[in-house]
Short mmCIF file of C-alpha atoms in Angstrom, two decimals:
data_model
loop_
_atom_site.label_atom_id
_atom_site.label_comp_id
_atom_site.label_asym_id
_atom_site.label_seq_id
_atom_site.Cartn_x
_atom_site.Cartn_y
_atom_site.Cartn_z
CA UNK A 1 66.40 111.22 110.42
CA UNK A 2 63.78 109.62 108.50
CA UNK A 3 63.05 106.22 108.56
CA UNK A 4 64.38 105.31 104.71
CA UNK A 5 67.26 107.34 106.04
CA UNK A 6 68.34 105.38 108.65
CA UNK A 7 67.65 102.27 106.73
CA UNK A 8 70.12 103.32 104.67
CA UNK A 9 72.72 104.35 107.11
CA UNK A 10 72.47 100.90 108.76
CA UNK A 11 72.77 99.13 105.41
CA UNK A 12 76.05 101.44 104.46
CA UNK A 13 77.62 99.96 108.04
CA UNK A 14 77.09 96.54 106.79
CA UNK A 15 79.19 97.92 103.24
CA UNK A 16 76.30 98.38 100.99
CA UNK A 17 76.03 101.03 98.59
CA UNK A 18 74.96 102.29 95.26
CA UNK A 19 72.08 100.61 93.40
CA UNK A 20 72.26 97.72 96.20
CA UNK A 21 72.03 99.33 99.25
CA UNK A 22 68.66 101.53 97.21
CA UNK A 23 67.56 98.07 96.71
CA UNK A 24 67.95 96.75 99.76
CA UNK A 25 66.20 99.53 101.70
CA UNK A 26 63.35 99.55 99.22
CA UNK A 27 63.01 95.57 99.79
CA UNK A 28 62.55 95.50 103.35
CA UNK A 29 60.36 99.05 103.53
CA UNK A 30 58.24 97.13 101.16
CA UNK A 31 58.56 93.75 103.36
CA UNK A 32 57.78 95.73 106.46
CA UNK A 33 55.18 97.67 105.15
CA UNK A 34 56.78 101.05 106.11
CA UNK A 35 55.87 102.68 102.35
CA UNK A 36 53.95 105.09 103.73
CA UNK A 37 55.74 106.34 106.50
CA UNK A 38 59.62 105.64 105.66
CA UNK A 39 59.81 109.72 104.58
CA UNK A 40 58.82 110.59 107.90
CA UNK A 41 61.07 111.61 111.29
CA UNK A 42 61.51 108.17 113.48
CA UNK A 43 60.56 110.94 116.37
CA UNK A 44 57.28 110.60 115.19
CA UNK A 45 56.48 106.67 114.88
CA UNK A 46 54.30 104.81 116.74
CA UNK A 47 55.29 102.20 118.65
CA UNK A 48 54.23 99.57 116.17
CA UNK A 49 55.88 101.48 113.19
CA UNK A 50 59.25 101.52 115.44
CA UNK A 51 59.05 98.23 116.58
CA UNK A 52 58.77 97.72 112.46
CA UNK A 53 61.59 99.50 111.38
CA UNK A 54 63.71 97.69 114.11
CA UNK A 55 62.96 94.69 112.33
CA UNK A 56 63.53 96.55 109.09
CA UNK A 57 66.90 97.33 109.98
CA UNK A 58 67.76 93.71 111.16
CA UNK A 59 66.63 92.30 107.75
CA UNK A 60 68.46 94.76 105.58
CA UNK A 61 71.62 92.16 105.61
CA UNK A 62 69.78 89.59 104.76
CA UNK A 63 70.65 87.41 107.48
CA UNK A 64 70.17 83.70 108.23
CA UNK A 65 69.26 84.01 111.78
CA UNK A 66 67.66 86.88 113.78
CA UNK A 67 67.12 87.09 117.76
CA UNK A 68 64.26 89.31 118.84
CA UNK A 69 63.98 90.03 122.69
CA UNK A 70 60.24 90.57 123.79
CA UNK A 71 59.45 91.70 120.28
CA UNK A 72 55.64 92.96 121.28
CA UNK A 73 56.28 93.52 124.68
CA UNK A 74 54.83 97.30 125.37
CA UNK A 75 53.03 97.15 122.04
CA UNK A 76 49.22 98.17 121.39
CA UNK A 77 46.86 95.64 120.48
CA UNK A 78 46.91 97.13 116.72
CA UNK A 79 51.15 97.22 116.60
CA UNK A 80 51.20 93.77 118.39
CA UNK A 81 49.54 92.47 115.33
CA UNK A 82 51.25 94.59 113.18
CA UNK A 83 54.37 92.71 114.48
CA UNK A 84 53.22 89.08 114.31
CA UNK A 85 51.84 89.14 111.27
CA UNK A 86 55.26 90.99 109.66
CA UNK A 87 57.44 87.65 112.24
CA UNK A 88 54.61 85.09 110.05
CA UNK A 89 55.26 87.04 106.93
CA UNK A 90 59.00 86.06 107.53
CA UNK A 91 58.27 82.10 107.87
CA UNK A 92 60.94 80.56 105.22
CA UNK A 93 62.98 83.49 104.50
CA UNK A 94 64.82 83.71 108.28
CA UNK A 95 65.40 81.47 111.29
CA UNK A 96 63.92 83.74 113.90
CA UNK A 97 64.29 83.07 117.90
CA UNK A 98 62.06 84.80 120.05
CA UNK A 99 62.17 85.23 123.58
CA UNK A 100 58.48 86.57 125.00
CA UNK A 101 56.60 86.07 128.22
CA UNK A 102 53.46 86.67 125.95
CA UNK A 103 52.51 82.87 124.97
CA UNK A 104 49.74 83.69 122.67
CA UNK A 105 52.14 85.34 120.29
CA UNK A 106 54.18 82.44 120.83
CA UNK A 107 51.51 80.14 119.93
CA UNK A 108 50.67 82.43 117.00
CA UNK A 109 53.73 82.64 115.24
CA UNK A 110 56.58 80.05 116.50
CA UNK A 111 56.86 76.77 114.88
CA UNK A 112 58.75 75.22 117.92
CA UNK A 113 59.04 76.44 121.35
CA UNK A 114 61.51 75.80 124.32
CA UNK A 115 60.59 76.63 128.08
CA UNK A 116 63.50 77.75 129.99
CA UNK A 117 62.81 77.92 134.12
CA UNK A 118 65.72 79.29 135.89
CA UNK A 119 68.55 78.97 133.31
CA UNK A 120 67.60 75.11 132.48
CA UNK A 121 65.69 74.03 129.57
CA UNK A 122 62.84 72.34 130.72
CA UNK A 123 61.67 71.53 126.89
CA UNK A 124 62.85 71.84 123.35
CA UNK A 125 59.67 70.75 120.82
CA UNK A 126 57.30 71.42 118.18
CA UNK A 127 53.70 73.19 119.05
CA UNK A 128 51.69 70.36 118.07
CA UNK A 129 53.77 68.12 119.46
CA UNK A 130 53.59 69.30 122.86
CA UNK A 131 49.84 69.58 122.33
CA UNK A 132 49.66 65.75 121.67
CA UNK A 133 51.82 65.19 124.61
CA UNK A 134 49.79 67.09 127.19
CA UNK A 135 46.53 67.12 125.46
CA UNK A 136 43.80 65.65 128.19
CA UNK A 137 41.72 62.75 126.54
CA UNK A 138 38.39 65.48 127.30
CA UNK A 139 35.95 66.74 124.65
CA UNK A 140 33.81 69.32 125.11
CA UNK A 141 30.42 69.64 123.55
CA UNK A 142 28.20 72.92 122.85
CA UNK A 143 24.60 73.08 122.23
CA UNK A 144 22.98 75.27 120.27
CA UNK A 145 20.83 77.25 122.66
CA UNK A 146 17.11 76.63 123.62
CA UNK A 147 17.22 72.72 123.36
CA UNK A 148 16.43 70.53 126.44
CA UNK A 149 17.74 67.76 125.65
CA UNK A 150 21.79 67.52 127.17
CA UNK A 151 20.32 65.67 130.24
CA UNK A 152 19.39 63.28 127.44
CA UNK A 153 22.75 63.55 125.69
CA UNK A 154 24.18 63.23 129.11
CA UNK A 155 22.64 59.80 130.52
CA UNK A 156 23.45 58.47 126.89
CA UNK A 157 26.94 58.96 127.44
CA UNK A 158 27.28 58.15 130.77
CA UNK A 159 26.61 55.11 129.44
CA UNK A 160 29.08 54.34 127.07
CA UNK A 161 32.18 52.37 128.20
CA UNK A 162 34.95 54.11 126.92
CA UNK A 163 33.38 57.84 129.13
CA UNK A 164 34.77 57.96 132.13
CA UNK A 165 32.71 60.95 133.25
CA UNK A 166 30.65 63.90 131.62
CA UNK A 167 30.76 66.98 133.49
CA UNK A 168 28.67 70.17 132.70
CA UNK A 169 29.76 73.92 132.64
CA UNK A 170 26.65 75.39 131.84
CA UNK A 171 25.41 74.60 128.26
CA UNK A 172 28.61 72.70 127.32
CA UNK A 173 29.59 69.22 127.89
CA UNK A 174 32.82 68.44 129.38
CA UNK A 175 33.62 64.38 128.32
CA UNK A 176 36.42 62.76 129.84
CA UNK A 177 37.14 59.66 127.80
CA UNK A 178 39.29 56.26 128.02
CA UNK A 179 40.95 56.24 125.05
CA UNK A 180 40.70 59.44 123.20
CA UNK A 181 41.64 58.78 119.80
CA UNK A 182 38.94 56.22 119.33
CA UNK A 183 36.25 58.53 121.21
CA UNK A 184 35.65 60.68 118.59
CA UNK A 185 33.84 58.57 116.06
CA UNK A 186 31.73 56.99 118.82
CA UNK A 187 30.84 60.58 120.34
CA UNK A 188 29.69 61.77 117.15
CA UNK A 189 27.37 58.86 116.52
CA UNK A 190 25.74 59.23 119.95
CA UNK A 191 25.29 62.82 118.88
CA UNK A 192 23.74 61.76 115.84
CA UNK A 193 20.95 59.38 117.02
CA UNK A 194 20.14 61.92 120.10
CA UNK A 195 19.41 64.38 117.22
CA UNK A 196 20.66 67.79 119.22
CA UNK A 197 21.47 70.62 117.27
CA UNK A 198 25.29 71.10 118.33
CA UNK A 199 26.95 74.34 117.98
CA UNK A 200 30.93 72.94 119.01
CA UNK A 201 32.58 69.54 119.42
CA UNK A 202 36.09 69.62 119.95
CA UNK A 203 39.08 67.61 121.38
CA UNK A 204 40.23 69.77 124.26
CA UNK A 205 43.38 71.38 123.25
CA UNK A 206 45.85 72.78 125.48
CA UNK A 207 47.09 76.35 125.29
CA UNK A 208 50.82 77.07 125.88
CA UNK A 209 50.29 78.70 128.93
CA UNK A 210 48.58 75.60 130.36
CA UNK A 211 51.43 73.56 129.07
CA UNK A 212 53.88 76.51 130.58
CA UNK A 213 52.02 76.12 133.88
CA UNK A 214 52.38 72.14 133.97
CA UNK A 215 55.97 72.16 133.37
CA UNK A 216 57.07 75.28 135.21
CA UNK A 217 56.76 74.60 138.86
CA UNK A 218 54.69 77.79 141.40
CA UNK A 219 57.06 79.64 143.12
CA UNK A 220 54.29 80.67 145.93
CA UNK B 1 88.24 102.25 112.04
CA UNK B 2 84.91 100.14 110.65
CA UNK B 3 81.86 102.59 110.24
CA UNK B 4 83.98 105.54 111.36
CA UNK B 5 82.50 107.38 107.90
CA UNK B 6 79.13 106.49 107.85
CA UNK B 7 78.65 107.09 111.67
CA UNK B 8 80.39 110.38 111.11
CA UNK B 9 78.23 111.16 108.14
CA UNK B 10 75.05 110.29 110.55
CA UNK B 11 76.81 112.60 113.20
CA UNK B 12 77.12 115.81 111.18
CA UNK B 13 73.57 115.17 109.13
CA UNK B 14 72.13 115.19 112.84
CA UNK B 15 73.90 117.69 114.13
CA UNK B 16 72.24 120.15 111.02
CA UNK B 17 68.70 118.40 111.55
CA UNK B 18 68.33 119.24 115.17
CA UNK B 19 69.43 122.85 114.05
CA UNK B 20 72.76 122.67 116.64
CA UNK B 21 75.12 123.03 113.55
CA UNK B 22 73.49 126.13 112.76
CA UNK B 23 72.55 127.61 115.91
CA UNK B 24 76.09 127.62 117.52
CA UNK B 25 77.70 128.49 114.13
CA UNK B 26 74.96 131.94 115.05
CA UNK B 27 75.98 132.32 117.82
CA UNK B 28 79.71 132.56 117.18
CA UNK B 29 78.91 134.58 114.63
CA UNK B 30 77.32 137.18 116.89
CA UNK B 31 80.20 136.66 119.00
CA UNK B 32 82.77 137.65 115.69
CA UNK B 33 80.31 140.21 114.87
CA UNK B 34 80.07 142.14 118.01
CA UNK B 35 83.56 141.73 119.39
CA UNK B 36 84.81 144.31 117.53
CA UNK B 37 81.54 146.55 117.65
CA UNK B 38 81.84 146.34 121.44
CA UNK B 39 85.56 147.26 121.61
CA UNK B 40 85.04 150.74 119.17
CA UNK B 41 82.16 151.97 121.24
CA UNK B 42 82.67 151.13 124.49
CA UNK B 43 84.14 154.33 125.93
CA UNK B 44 81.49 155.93 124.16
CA UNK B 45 78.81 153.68 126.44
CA UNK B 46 81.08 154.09 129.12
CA UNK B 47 80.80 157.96 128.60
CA UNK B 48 76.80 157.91 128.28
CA UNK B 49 76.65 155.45 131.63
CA UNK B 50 78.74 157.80 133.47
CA UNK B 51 76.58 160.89 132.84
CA UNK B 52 78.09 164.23 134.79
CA UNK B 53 81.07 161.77 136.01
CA UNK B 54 84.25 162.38 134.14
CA UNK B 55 85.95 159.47 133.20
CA UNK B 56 88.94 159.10 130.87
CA UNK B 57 88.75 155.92 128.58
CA UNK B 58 91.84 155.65 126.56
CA UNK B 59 91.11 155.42 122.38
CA UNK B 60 90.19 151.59 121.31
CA UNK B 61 92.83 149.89 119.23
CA UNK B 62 92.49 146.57 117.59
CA UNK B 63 94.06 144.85 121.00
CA UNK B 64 91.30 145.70 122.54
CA UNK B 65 88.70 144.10 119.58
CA UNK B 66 91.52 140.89 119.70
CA UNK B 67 91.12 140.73 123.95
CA UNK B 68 87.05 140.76 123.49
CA UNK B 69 86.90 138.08 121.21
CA UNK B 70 89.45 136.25 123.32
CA UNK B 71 87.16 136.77 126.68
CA UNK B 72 83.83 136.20 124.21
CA UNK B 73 84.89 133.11 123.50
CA UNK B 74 86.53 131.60 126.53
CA UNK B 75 83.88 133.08 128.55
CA UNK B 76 80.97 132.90 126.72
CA UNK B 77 81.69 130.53 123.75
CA UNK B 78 82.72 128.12 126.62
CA UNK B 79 79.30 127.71 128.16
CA UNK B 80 77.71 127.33 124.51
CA UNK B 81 80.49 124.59 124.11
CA UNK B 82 79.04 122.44 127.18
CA UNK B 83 75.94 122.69 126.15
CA UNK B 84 77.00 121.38 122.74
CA UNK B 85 78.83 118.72 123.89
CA UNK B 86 76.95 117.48 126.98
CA UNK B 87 74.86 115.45 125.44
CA UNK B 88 76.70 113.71 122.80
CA UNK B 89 77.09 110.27 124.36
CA UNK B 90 74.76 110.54 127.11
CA UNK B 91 71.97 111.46 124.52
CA UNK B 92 72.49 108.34 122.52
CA UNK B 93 72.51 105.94 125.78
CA UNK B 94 69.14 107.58 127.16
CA UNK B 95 67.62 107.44 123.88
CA UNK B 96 68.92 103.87 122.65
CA UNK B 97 70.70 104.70 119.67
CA UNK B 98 73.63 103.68 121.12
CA UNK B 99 72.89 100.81 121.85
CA UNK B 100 71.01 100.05 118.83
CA UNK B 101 74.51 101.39 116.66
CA UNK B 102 77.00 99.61 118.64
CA UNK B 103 74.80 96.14 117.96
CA UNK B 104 76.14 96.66 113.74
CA UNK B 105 79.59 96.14 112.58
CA UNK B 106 81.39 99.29 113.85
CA UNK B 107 83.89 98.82 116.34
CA UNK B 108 83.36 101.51 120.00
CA UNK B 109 86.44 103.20 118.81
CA UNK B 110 84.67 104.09 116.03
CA UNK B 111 81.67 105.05 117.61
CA UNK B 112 83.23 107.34 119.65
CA UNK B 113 85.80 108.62 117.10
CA UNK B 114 82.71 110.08 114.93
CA UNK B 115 81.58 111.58 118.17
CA UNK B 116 84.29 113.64 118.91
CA UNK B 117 85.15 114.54 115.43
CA UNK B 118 81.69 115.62 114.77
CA UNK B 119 81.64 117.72 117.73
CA UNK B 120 84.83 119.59 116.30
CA UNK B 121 83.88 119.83 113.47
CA UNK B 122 80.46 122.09 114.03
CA UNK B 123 83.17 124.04 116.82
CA UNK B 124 85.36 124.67 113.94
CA UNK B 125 83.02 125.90 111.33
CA UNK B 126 81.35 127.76 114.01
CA UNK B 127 85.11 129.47 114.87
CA UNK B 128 85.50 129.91 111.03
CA UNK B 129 82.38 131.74 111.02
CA UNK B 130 83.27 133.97 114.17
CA UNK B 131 87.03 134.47 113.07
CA UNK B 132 85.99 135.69 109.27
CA UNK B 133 83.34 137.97 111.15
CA UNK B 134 85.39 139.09 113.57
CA UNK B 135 88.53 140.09 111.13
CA UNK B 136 85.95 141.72 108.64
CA UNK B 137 84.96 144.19 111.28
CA UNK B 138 88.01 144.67 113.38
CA UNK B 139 89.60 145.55 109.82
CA UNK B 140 86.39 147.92 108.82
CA UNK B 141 86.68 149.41 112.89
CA UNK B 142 90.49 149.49 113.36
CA UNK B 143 92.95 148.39 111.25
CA UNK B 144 93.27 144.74 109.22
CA UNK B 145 95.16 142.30 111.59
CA UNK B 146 97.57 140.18 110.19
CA UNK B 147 95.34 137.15 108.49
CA UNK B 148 97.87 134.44 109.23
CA UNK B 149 97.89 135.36 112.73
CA UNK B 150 94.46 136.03 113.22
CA UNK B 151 93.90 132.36 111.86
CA UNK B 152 96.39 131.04 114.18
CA UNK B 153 94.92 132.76 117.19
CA UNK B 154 91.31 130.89 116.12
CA UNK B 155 93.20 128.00 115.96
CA UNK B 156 94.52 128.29 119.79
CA UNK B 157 91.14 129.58 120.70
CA UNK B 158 89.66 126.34 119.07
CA UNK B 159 92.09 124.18 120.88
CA UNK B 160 90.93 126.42 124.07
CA UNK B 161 87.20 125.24 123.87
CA UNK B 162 87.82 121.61 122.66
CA UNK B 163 89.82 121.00 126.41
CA UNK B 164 86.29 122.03 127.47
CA UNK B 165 84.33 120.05 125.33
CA UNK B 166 86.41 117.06 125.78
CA UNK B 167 86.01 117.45 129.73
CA UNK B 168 82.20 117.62 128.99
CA UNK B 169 82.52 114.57 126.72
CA UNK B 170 84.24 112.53 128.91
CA UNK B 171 81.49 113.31 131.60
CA UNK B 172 78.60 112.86 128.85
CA UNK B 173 80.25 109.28 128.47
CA UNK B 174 80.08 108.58 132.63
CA UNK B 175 76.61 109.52 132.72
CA UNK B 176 73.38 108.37 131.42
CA UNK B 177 72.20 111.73 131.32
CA UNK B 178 73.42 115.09 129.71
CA UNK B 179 73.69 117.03 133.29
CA UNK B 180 76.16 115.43 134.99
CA UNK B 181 78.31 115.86 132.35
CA UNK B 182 77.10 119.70 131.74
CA UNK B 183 78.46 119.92 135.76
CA UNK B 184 81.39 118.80 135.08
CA UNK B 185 82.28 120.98 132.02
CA UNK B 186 80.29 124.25 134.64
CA UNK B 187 83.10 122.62 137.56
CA UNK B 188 86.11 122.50 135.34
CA UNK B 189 85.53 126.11 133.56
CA UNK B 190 85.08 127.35 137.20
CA UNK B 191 88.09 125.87 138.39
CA UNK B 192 89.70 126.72 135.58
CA UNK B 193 89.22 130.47 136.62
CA UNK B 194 91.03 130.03 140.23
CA UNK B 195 93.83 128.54 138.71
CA UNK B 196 94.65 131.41 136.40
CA UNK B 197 94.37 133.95 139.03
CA UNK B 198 97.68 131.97 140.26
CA UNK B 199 100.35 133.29 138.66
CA UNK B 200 102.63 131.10 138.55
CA UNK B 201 100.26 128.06 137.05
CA UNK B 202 98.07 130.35 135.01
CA UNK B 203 100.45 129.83 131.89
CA UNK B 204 99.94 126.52 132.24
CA UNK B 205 95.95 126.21 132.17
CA UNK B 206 93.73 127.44 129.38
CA UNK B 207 94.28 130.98 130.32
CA UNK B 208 97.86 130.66 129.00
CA UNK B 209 96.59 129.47 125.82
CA UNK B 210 94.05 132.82 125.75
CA UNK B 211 96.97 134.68 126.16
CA UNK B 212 98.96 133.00 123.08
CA UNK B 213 96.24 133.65 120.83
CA UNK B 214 96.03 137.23 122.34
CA UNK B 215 99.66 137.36 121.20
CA UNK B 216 99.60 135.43 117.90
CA UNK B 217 96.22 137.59 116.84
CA UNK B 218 98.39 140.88 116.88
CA UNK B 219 102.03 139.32 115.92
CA UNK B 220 103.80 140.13 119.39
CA UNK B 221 106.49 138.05 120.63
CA UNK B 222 105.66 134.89 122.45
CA UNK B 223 107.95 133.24 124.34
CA UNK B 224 106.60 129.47 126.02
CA UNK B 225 103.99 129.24 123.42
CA UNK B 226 104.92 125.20 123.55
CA UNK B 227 104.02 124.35 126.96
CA UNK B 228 100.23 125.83 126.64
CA UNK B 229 99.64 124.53 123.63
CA UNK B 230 100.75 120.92 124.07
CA UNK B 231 99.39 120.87 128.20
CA UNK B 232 96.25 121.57 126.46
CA UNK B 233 96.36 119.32 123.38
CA UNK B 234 97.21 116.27 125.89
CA UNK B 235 94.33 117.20 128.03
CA UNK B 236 92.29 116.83 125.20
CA UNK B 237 93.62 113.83 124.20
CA UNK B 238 93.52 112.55 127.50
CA UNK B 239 90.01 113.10 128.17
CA UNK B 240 89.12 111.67 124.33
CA UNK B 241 91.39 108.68 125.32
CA UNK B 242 89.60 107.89 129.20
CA UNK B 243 86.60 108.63 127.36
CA UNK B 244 86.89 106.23 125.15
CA UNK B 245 88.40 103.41 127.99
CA UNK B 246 85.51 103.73 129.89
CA UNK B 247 82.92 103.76 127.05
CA UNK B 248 84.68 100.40 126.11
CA UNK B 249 83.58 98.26 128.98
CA UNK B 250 79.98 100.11 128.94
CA UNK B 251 77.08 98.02 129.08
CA UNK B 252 74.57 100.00 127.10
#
């Protein structure tokens, strides 16, 4: 069976026919991006093109709310991408929960996330909300390379009152600060009147899977 | 019945795809074909075999090109049968089609209806095909057999290998895998073969339905033609029907 084939034969189980079902199949080839392929046997997909036409098939309803189990899991780099940027594609059109143990993706494409340890829900939130609620008040700074002056930088900030300490991981800065929503203004004008050439100043963000780690307890 | 069409649609386009539409509806064919061929010359093999040896083979007559197509198909046409059927539901849980099928708005019954009915469906094109061969050259070799009766008889012989492809069926639905369910189908033929060497049961099992066609092929006189054919037609629906119970409850 090719893949416009079974398209079709899933969208005639859910009553479709005639010019609607032709349209319906032709809509989500076209939102998939299976053009190209959807004459061709399934038998000889890839594992990104099935994973593709799965969702394909899900979409051809046109329904409000889709559940996708580990939907890169086993995927290549290329068809993992292929897949996330197809779930992003979707933003607005479909409510879309995903279960994955792959928190990057998670990160990538989910707009909130809950963490679920041992049948309980241990939290229900947005992204950026759970950034701002386990972000560390740390910024990290990066020199451009072949300067000597971070010992300078360094003592300099050691000195200001809202730094609690400044820590170094080879040619970047690691600040820990009081208060860190008024740090950054003051961090960038010590930068400034040191005059090093910086490559990266950022607020220290955490990833999901630190956040995962925090609130999941070790089971060693 | 929800999706019953469109799943049995899917069933016979595959069936013609993977080429086992047309393969077994061959191989019947060869069976129809041959039959009769086999029945006309066999004393004259058995003549060239035999060399110096004298041996007297009395003149073929159309019951003999009936009773080869009758042992063709139970014999032969049965083994092709399990490996037909084998791998109808069992193929669709180890590939995850089954799974992926059962997930849209058709109901198991369905699922399982379009199964079956595909499954008799190639079995009774592929007897068509046989049966039209086989009455071609039986009437070219012998003498034309009556065509209602001949019809029947395909009919009973039909009936004959869908009790063994409903045994197979039900086993394809226990396993996860198409062997187990080929054994069973291998078991039950076997088993099938002591119990018509009884005498007093072998009306009763498929052999007694072999015989009826035998019978109804050539327009003789048969008495207890009921009890074969409706043991058989309630072993068949039994097996469809436990089939189907334990398919049901199957996590996928």
């Amino acid at each position: 069976m090719t893949g416009r084939e079974l398209l079709a034969t899933v969208g005639r189980l859910f009553a479709l026919s005639g010019p609607e079902l032709r349209s319906r199949v032709a809509d989500v080839i076209e939102k998939t991006g299976l053009g190209e392929v959807a004459g061709r046997r399934v038998g000889g997909y890839s594992g990104g093109m099935r994973q593709r036409l799965n969702l394909a098939q899900a979409l051809i309803n046109r329904p409000e709310v889709m559940f996708l189990d580990e939907p890169t899991s086993s995927l290549d780099p290329a068809g993992r991408h292929e897949v996330l940027e197809l779930l992003a594609d979707l933003r607005g059109q479909v409510t879309i929960f995903m279960s994955s143990h792959i928190l990057e993706d998670v990160e990538k494409v989910c707009d909130r996330v809950g963490i679920i340890d041992r049948g309980r829900l241990l939290v229900d939130s947005t992204i950026s909300e759970l950034q701002a609620r386990f972000a560390e008040p740390v910024f990290t700074i990066e020199l451009e390379p072949g300067q000597d002056h971070d010992d300078t930088l360094a003592a300099a900030l050691r000195e200001l009152t809202l730094v609690t300490s400044v820590g170094r991981d080879g040619p970047v800065l690691r600040v820990t600060v009081a208060d860190a929503a008024s740090a950054g203004p003051v961090l960038m004008s010590v930068l400034a009147t040191t005059g090093v050439n910086v490559a990266r100043f950022e607020r220290v963000r955490p990833t999901l899977e630190d956040m995962f780690l925090r609130l999941v307890p070790s089971r060693e | 019945m929800r999706g019953y069409g469109v799943l049995l649609a899917k069933e016979l386009t595959e069936q013609w795809r993977t080429g086992r539409l047309p393969i077994v509806a061959v191989i019947f064919l060869i069976f129809g074909l041959t039959s009769p061929i086999l029945a006309k010359y066999l004393p004259e093999i058995v003549k060239l075999t035999a060399g110096s040896v004298a041996i007297h083979v009395p003149a073929p007559t159309v019951k003999d090109a009936v009773a080869q197509l009758v042992k063709n198909l139970s014999q032969l046409g049965a083994l092709v049968t399990i490996l037909l059927a084998m791998g109808t539901v069992a193929g669709e849980k180890e590939s995850g089609t089954g799974a992926f099928l059962i997930v849209k708005p058709v109901s198991r019954f369905a699922f399982m209806a379009a199964k079956f009915s595909g499954l008799t469906m190639t079995m009774l094109g592929s007897i068509a095909v046989c049966g039209a061969a086989s009455y071609l050259y039986t009437a070219l070799l012998f003498a034309a057999p009556s065509l209602p009766g001949y019809a029947a008889a395909c009919l009973l012989l039909l009936l004959g290998l869908l009790v063994i492809a409903s045994v197979t069926f039900l086993g394809s639905t226990l396993s996860r895998s198409a062997v187990p369910a080929a054994a069973l189908g291998v078991v039950v033929l076997l088993a099938e073969g002591v119990v018509a060497s009884v005498p007093n049961l072998a009306h009763y099992a498929l052999s007694g339905l072999y015989d009826l066609a035998n019978k109804v092929a050539l327009q003789q006189t048969a008495t207890d033609w009921f009890v074969p054919l409706v043991l058989n037609g309630a072993v068949v629906a039994t097996m469809i029907a436990a089939s189907w119970l334990l398919f049901r409850r199957q996590e996928l």
